[in-house]
Tab-separated table of C-alpha atoms in Angstrom:
chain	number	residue	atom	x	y	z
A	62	UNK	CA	-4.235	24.903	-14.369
A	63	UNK	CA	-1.502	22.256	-13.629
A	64	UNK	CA	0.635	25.245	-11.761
A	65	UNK	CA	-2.048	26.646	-9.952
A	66	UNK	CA	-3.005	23.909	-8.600
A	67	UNK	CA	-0.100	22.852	-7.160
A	68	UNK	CA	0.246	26.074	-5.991
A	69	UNK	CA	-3.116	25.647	-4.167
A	70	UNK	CA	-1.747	22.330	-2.395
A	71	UNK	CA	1.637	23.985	-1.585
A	72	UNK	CA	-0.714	26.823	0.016
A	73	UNK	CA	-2.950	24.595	2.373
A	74	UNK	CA	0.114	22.414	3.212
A	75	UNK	CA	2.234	25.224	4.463
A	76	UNK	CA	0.135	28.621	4.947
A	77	UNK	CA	-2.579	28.078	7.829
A	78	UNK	CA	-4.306	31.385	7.265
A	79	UNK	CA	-4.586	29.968	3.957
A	80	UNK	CA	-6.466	26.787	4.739
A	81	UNK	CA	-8.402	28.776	7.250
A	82	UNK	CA	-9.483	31.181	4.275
A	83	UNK	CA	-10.832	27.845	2.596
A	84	UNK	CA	-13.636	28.303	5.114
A	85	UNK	CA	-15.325	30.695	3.111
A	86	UNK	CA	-15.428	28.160	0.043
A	87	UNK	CA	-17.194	25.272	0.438
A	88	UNK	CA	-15.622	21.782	1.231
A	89	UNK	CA	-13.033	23.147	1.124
A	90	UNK	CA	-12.569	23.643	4.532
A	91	UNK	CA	-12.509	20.739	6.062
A	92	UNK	CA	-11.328	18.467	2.804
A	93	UNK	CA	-8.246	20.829	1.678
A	94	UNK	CA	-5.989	19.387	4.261
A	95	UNK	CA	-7.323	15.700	4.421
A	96	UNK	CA	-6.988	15.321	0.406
A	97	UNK	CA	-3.352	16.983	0.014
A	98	UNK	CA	-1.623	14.077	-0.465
A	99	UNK	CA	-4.015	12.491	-3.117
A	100	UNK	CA	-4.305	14.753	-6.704
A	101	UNK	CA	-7.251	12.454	-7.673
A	102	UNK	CA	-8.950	13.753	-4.503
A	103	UNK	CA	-7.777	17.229	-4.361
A	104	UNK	CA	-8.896	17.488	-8.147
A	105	UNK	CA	-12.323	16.222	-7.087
A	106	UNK	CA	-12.640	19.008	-4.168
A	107	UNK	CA	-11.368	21.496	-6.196
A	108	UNK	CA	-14.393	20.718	-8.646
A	109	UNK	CA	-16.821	20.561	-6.162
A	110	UNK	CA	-17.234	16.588	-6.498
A	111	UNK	CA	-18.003	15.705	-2.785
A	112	UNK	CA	-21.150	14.285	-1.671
A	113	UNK	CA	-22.217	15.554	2.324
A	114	UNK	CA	-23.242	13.595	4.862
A	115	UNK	CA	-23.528	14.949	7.974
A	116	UNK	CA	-24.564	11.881	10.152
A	117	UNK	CA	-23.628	11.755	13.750
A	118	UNK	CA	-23.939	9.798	16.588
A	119	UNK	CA	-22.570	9.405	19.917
A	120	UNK	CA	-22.111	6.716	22.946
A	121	UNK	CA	-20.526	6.370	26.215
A	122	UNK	CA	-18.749	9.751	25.705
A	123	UNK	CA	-17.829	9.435	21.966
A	124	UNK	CA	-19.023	11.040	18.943
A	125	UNK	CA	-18.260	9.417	15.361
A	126	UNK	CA	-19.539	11.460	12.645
A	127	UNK	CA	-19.279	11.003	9.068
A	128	UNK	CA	-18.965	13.978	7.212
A	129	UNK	CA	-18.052	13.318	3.410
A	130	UNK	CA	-18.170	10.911	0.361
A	131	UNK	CA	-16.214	10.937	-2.521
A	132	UNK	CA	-17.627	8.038	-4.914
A	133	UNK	CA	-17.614	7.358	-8.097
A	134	UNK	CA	-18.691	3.926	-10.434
A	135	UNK	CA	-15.776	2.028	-8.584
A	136	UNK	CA	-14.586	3.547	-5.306
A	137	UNK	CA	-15.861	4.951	-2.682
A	138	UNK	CA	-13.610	7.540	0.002
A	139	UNK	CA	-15.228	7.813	3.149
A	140	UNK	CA	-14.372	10.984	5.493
A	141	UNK	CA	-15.134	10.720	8.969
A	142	UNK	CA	-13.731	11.917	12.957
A	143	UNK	CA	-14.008	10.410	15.998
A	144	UNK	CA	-13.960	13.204	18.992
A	145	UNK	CA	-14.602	12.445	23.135
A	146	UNK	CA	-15.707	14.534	26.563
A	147	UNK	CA	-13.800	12.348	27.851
A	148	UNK	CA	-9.937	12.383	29.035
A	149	UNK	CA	-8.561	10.356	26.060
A	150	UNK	CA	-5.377	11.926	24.215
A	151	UNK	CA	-5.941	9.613	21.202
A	152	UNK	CA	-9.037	7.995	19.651
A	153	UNK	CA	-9.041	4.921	16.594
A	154	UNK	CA	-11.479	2.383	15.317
A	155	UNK	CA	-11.375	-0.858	13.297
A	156	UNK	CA	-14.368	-0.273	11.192
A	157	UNK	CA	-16.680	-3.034	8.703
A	158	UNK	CA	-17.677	-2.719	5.667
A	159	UNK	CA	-21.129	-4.204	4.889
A	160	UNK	CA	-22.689	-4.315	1.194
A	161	UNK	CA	-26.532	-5.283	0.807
A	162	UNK	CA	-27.665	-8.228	0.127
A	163	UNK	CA	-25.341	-11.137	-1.053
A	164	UNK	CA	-22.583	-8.924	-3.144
A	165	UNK	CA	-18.889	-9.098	-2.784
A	166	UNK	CA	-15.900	-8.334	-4.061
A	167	UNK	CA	-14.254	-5.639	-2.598
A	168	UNK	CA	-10.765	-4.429	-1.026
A	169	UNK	CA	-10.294	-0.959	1.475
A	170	UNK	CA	-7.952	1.241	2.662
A	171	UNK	CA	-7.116	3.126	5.226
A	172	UNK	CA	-4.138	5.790	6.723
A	173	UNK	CA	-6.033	7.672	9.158
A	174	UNK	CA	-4.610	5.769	12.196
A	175	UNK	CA	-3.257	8.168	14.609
A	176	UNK	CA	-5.112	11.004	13.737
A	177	UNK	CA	-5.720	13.928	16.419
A	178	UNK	CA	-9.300	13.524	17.734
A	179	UNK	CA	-11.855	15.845	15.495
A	180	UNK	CA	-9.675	15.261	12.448
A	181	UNK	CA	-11.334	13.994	9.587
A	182	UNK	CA	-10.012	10.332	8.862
A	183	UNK	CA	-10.346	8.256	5.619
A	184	UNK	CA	-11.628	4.913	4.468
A	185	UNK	CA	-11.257	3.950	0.925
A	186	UNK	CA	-13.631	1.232	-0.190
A	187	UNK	CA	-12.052	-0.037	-4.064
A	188	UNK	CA	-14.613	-2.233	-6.163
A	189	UNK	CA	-13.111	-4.832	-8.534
A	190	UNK	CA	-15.682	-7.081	-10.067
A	191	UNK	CA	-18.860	-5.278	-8.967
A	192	UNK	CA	-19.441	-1.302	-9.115
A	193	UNK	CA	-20.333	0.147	-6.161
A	194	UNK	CA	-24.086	-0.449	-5.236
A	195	UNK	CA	-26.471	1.968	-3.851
A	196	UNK	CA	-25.617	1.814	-0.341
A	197	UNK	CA	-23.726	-0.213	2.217
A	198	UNK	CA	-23.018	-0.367	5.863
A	199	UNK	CA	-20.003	1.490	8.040
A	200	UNK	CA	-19.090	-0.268	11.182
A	201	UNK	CA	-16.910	1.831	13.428
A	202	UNK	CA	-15.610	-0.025	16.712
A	203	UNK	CA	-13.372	2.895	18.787
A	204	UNK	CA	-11.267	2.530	21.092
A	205	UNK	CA	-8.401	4.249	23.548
A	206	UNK	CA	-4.948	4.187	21.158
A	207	UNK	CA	-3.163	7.126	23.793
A	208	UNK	CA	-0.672	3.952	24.350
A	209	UNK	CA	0.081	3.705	20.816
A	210	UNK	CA	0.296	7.503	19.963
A	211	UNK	CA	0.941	9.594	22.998
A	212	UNK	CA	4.553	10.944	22.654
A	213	UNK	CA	5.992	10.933	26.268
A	214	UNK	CA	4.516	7.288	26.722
A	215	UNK	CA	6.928	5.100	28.728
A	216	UNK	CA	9.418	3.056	26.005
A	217	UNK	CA	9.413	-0.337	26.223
A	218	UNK	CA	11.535	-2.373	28.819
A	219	UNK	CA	15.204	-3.292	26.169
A	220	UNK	CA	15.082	-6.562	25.769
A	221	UNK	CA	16.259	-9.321	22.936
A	222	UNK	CA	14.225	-8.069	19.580
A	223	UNK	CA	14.799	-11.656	18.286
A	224	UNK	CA	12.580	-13.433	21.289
A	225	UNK	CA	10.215	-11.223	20.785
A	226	UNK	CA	10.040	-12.195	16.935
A	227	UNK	CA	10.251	-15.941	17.657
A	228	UNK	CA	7.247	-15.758	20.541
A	229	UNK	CA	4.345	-17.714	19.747
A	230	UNK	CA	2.340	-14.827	20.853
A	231	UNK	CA	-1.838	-14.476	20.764
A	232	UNK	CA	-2.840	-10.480	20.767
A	233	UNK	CA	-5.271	-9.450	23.475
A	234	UNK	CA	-8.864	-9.022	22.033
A	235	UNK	CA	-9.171	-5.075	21.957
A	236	UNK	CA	-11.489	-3.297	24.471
A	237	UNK	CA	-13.493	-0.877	22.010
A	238	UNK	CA	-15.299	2.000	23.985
A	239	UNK	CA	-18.632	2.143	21.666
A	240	UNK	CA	-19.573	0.980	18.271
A	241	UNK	CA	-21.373	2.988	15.385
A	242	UNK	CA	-23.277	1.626	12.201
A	243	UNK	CA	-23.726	4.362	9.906
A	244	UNK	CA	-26.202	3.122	6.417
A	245	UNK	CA	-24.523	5.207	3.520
A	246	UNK	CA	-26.449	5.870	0.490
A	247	UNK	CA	-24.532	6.951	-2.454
A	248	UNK	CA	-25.910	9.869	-5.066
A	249	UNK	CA	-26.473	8.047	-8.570
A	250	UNK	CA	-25.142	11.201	-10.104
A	251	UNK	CA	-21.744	10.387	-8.652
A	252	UNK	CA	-21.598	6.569	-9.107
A	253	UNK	CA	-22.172	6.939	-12.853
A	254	UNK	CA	-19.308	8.562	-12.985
A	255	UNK	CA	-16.317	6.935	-14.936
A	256	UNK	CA	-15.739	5.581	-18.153
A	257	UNK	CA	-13.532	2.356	-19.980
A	258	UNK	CA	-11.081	3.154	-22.733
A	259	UNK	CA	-10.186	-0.068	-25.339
A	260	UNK	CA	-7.204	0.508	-26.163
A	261	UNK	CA	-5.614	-3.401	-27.058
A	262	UNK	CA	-2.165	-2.444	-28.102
A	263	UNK	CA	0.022	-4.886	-27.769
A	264	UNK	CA	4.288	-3.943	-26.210
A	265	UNK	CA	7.226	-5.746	-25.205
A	266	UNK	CA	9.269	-5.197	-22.049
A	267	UNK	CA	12.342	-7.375	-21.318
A	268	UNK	CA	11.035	-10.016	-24.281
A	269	UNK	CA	8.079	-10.530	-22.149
A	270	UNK	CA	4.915	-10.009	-24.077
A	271	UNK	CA	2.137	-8.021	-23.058
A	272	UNK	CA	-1.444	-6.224	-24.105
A	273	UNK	CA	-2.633	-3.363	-22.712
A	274	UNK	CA	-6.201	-4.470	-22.535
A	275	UNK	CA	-8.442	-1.326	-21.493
A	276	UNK	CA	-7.959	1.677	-19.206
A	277	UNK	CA	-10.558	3.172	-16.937
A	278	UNK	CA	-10.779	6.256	-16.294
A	279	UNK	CA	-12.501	7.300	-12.793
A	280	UNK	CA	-12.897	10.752	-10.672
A	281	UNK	CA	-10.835	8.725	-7.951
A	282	UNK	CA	-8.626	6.742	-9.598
A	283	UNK	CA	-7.373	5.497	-12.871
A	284	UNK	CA	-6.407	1.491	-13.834
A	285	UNK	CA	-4.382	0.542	-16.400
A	286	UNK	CA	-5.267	-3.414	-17.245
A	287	UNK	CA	-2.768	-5.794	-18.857
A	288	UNK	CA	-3.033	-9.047	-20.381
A	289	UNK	CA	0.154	-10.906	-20.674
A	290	UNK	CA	1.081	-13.628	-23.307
A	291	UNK	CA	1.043	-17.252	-22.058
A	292	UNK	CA	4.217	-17.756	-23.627
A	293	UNK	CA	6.458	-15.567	-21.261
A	294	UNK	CA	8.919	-16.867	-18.841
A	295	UNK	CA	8.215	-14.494	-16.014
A	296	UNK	CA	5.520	-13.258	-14.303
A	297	UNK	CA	5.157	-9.404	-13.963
A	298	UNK	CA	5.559	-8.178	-10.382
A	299	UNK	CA	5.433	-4.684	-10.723
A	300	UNK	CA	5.943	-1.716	-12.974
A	301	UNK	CA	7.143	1.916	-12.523
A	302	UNK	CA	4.930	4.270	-15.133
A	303	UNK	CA	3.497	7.187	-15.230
A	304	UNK	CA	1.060	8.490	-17.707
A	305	UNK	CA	0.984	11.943	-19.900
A	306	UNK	CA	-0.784	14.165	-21.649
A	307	UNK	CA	-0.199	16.268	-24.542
A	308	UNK	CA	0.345	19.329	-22.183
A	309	UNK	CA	2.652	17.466	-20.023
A	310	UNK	CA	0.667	16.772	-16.650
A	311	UNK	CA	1.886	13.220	-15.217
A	312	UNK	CA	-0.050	11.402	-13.472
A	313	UNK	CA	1.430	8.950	-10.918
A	314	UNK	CA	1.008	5.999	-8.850
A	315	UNK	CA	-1.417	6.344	-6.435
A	316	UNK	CA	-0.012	6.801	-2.825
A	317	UNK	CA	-1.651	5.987	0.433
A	318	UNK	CA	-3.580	3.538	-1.314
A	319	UNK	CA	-3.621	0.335	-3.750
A	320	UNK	CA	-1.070	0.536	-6.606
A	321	UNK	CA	-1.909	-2.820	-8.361
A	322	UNK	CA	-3.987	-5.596	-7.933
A	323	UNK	CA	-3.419	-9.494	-9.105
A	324	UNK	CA	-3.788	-11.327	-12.316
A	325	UNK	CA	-6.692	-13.457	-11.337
A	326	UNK	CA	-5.302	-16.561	-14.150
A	327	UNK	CA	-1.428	-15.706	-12.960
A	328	UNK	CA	1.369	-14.928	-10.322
A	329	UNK	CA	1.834	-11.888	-11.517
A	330	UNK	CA	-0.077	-8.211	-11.541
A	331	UNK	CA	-2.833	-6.908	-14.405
A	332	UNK	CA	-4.202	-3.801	-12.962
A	333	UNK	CA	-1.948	-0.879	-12.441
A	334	UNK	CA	-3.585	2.292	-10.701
A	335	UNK	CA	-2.288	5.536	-10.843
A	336	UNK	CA	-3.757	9.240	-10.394
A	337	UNK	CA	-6.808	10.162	-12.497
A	338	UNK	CA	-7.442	12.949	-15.467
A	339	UNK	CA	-10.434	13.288	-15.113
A	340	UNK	CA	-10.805	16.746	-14.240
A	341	UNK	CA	-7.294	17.225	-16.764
A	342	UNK	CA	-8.075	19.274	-19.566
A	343	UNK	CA	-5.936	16.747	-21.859
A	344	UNK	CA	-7.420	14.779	-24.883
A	345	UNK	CA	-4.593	12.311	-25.477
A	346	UNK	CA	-2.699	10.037	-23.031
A	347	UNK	CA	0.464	8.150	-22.768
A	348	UNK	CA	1.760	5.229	-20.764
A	349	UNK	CA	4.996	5.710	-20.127
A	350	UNK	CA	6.639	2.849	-18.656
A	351	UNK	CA	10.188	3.576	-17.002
A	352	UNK	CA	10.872	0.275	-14.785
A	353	UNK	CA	9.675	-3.122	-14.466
A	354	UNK	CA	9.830	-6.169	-11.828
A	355	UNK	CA	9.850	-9.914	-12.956
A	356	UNK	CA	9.485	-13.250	-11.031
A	357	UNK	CA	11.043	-15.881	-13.084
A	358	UNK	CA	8.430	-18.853	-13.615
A	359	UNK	CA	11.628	-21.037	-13.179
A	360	UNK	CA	13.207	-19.298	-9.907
A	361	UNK	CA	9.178	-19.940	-7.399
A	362	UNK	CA	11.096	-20.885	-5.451
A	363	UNK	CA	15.019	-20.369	-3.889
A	364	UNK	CA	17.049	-22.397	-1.404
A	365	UNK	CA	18.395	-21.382	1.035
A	366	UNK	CA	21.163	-22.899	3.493
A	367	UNK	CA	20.707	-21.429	6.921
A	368	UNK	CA	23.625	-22.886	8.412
A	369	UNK	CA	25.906	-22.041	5.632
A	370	UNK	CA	24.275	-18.382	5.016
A	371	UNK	CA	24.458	-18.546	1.439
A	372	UNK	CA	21.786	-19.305	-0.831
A	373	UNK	CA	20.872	-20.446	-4.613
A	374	UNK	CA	20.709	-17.210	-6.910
A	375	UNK	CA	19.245	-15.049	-4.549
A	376	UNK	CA	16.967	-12.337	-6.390
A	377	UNK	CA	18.978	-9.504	-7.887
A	378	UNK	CA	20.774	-7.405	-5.774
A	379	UNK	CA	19.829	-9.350	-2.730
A	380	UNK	CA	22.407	-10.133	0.332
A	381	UNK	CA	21.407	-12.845	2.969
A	382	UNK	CA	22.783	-10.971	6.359
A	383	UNK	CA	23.090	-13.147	8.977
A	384	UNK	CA	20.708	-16.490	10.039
A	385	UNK	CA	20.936	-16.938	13.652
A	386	UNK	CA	19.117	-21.010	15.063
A	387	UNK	CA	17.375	-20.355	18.532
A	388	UNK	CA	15.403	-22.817	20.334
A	389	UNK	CA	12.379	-21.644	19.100
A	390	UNK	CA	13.126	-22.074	15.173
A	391	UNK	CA	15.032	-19.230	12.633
A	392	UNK	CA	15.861	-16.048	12.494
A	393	UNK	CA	16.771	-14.389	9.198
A	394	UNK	CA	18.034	-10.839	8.066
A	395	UNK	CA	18.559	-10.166	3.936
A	396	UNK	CA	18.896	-6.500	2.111
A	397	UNK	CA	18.407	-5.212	-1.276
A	398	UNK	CA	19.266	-1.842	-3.131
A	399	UNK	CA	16.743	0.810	-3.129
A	400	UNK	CA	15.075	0.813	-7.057
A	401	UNK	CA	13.875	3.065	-9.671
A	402	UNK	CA	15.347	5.957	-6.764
A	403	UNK	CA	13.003	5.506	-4.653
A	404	UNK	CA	13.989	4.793	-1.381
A	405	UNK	CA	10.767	3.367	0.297
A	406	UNK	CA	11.067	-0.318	0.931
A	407	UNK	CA	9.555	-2.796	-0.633
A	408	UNK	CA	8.934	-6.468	0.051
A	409	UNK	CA	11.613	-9.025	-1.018
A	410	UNK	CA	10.295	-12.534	-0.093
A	411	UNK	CA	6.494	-14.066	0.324
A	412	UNK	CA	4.390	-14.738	2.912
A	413	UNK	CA	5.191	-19.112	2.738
A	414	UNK	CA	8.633	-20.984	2.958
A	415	UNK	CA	8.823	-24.949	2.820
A	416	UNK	CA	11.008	-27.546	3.827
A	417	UNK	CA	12.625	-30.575	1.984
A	418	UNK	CA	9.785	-32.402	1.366
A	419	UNK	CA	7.429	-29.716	0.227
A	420	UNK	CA	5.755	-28.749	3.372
A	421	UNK	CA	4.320	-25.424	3.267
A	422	UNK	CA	4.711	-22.791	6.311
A	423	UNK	CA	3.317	-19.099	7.076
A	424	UNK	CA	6.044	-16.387	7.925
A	425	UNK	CA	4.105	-14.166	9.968
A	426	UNK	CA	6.605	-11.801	11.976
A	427	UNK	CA	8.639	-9.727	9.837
A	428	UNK	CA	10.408	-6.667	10.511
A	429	UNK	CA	11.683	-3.881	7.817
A	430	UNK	CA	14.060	-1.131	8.465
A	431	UNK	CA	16.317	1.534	7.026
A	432	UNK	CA	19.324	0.243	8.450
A	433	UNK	CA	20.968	-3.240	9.425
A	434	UNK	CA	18.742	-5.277	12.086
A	435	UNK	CA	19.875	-6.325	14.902
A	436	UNK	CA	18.379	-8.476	17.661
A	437	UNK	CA	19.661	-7.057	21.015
A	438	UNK	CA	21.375	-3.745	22.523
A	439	UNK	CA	24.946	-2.438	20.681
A	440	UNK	CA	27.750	-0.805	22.972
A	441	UNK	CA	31.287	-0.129	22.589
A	442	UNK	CA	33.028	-1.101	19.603
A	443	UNK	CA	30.140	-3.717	18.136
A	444	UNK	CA	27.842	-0.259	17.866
A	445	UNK	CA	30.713	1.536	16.369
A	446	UNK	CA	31.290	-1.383	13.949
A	447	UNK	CA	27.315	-1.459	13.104
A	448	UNK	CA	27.294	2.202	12.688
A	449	UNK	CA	29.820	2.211	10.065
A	450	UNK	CA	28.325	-0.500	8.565
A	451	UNK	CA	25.057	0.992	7.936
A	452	UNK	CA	27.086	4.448	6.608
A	453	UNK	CA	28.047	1.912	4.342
A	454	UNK	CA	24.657	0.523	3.213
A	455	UNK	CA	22.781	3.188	3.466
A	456	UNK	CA	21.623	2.585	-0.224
A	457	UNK	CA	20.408	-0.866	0.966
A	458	UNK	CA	17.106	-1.471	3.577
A	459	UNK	CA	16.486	-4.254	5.542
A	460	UNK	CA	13.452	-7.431	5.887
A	461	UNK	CA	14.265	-9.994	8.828
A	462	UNK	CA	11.679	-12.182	9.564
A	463	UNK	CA	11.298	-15.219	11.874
A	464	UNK	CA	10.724	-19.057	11.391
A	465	UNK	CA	8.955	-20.335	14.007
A	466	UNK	CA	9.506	-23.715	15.498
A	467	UNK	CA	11.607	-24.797	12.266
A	468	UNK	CA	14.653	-26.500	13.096
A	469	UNK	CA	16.063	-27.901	9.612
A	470	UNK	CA	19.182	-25.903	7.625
A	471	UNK	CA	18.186	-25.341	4.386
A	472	UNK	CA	14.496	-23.610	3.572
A	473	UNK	CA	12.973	-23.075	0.403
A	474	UNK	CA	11.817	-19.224	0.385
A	475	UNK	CA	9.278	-17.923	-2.234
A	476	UNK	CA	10.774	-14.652	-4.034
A	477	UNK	CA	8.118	-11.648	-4.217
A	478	UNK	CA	10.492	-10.945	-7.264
A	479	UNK	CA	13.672	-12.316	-9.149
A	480	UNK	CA	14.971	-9.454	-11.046
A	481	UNK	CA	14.405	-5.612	-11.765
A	482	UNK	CA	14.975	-3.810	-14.749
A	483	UNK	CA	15.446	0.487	-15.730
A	484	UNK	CA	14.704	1.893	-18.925
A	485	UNK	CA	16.618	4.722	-20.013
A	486	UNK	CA	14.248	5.876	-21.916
A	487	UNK	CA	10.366	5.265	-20.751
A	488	UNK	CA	8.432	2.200	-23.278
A	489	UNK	CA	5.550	4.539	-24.355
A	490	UNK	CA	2.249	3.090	-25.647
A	491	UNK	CA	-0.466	5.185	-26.615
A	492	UNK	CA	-3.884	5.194	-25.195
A	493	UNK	CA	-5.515	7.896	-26.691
């Protein structure tokens, strides 16, 4: 089953008479292409688990229409397009989420920005504390994104990158074209499903102490939930893990989407979600745990001297670039190694930084690339020299970040980690 259904993704991904043959099952049609990238979802397609909508409704030249739900007891995935008459290249919408009465406690997704117009877009509404009620409310507010999108759109003037991060800048309020509320009432058969798994086994990583609590298991989605012991000296930032059955299948982090949420009585994480088995013909499961992440309670918090570009046991692995002082406060580039071999980036420092005497302030311009930053145009032999300096690094990515209107030269920069760890061999603990 595992084979022929990656076989069936492989298919719609690169065969279009293929995904045009879908059209005679269906769902499938218009799902197939939109759910490729999640096995959770495609599982649920494949097994008929989609609820239809099929509400539309138009203004001022635009049509929104939402077309499909996939829901279960604690997430809800939201399929919709957005399609004109009217001569716009490229349509997008900041949308609302509104749950009846006084009931909270939700997070969403989305990574349908950019989509062609009459593509179906997602929204995925993730319920921690609450299931998902009956109904709730969809707020779509479109507007023209051609600017953003179009291909052969006019670059930029070149300028200095580093003004630009320092600017105390306020972004225009966004002229949206029409707004949509669509009510959304969710079948009961579908939000009943899921189901919790005690499993209170108890595992050590690093000397760090740990129980895995409880996993639930969802059409969607799966979360893995870990207590960890008050005695341990750092706080757990992130894992790698998969989990197995006793045919094999793996079942991943989820992509595109939330891949842990916070211990609500820590710093660090106690949910883990990965790709479900529910459809999976397995009985028993594995966790297979293959990396992990650690803040150190003892390291909150790292100095740094600006002036002197060094700073006090950076996090593992981690290189402060260059710091460059500019009227308008700091700017700062660091790297770190690529982990666990993956080579998307990840985040190295917080959102907050403080100064001698404790005083907390907001980074909020950051920048992350692939190769070394830098703040203006390169010619001559400084781009030769950068060029051979990122052939050099290319193991390494980049997070430079500004701080605004501070003039001291040391800062006190909080660590989104401290160390990382690889396990030659996974740490296994048996669910089921």
């Amino acid at each position: 089953l595992a084979l022929c259904f990656t076989a069936f993704v492989l298919l719609v991904n690169l065969f279009p008479p293929f995904a045009a043959a879908c059209g005679n099952v269906p769902v499938l049609r218009e799902l197939a292409k939109a759910v490729a990238w999640s096995p959770s979802l495609s599982a649920a397609v494949e097994h008929d688990y989609v609820q239809p909508v099929d509400q539309s409704q138009s203004a001022n030249g635009i049509t929104a229409a939402v077309e499909y739900l996939i829901v279960d007891r604690k997430q809800v995935s939201i399929f919709y397009t957005l399609d004109t008459d009217r001569d716009i290249a490229h349509l997008d919408a900041d949308y609302d989420i509104c749950l009846p009465g006084d009931l909270y406690g939700y997070n969403s997704t989305t990574g349908s920005y950019g989509q062609e117009n009459g593509a179906l877009r997602r929204i995925d509404v993730n319920f921690v504390d609450i299931d998902v009620p009956e109904t709730l409310e969809l707020g779509l507010r479109v507007y023209d994104s051609t600017d953003n999108w179009e291909p052969h759109a006019q670059p930029l003037e070149e300028g200095d990158y580093g003004d630009e991060m320092l600017a105390q800048r306020r972004e225009p309020e966004q002229a949206y074209l029409a707004e949509f509320t669509f009510p959304l009432a969710f079948d009961p058969q579908f939000t009943a499903q899921g189901t919790v798994v005690p499993v209170n086994r108890t595992f050590r990583l690093d000397g760090q102490r740990f129980t895995l609590t409880e996993v639930e298991v969802y059409p969607t989605h799966l979360r893995v939930n870990i207590d960890d012991d008050s005695g341990n000296t750092a706080w757990l930032k992130g894992l790698s893990l998969y989990l197995e059955n006793e045919h094999g299948e793996r079942f991943e982090h989820c992509v595109n989407g939330i891949s842990a949420s916070g211990d609500p009585e820590g710093e660090g994480y106690g949910t883990f979600w990965l790709d479900s088995p529910f459809f999976s013909q397995g009985e028993h499961l594995t966790l297979c745990i293959t990396g992990a992440e650690w803040l150190d309670k003892d390291r909150e918090r790292i100095r740094v001297d600006l002036t002197k570009e060094t700073g006090e046991e950076l996090p593992q692995g981690v290189r402060l670039e260059w710091a460059e002082k500019r009227e308008g406060g700091w700017l700062v580039s660091f790297s770190a190694p690529y982990r666990w071999g993956n080579t998307t980036l990840y985040q190295i420092w917080g959102h907050a930084y403080h100064d001698a005497e404790g005083r907390e302030y907001e980074i909020n311009s950051r920048s992350a690339t692939t190769t070394p930053m830098v703040l203006g145009s390169l010619s001559g032999e400084a781009l030769e020299a950068h060029e051979a300096y990122a052939a050099e690094n290319r193991d390494r990515y980049f997070e430079s970040f500004a701080l605004k209107g501070y003039q001291a030269d040391q800062v006190w920069l909080e660590p989104a980690w401290t160390r990382v760890t690889a396990y030659d061999r996974p740490v296994e603990v048996t669910i089921k």
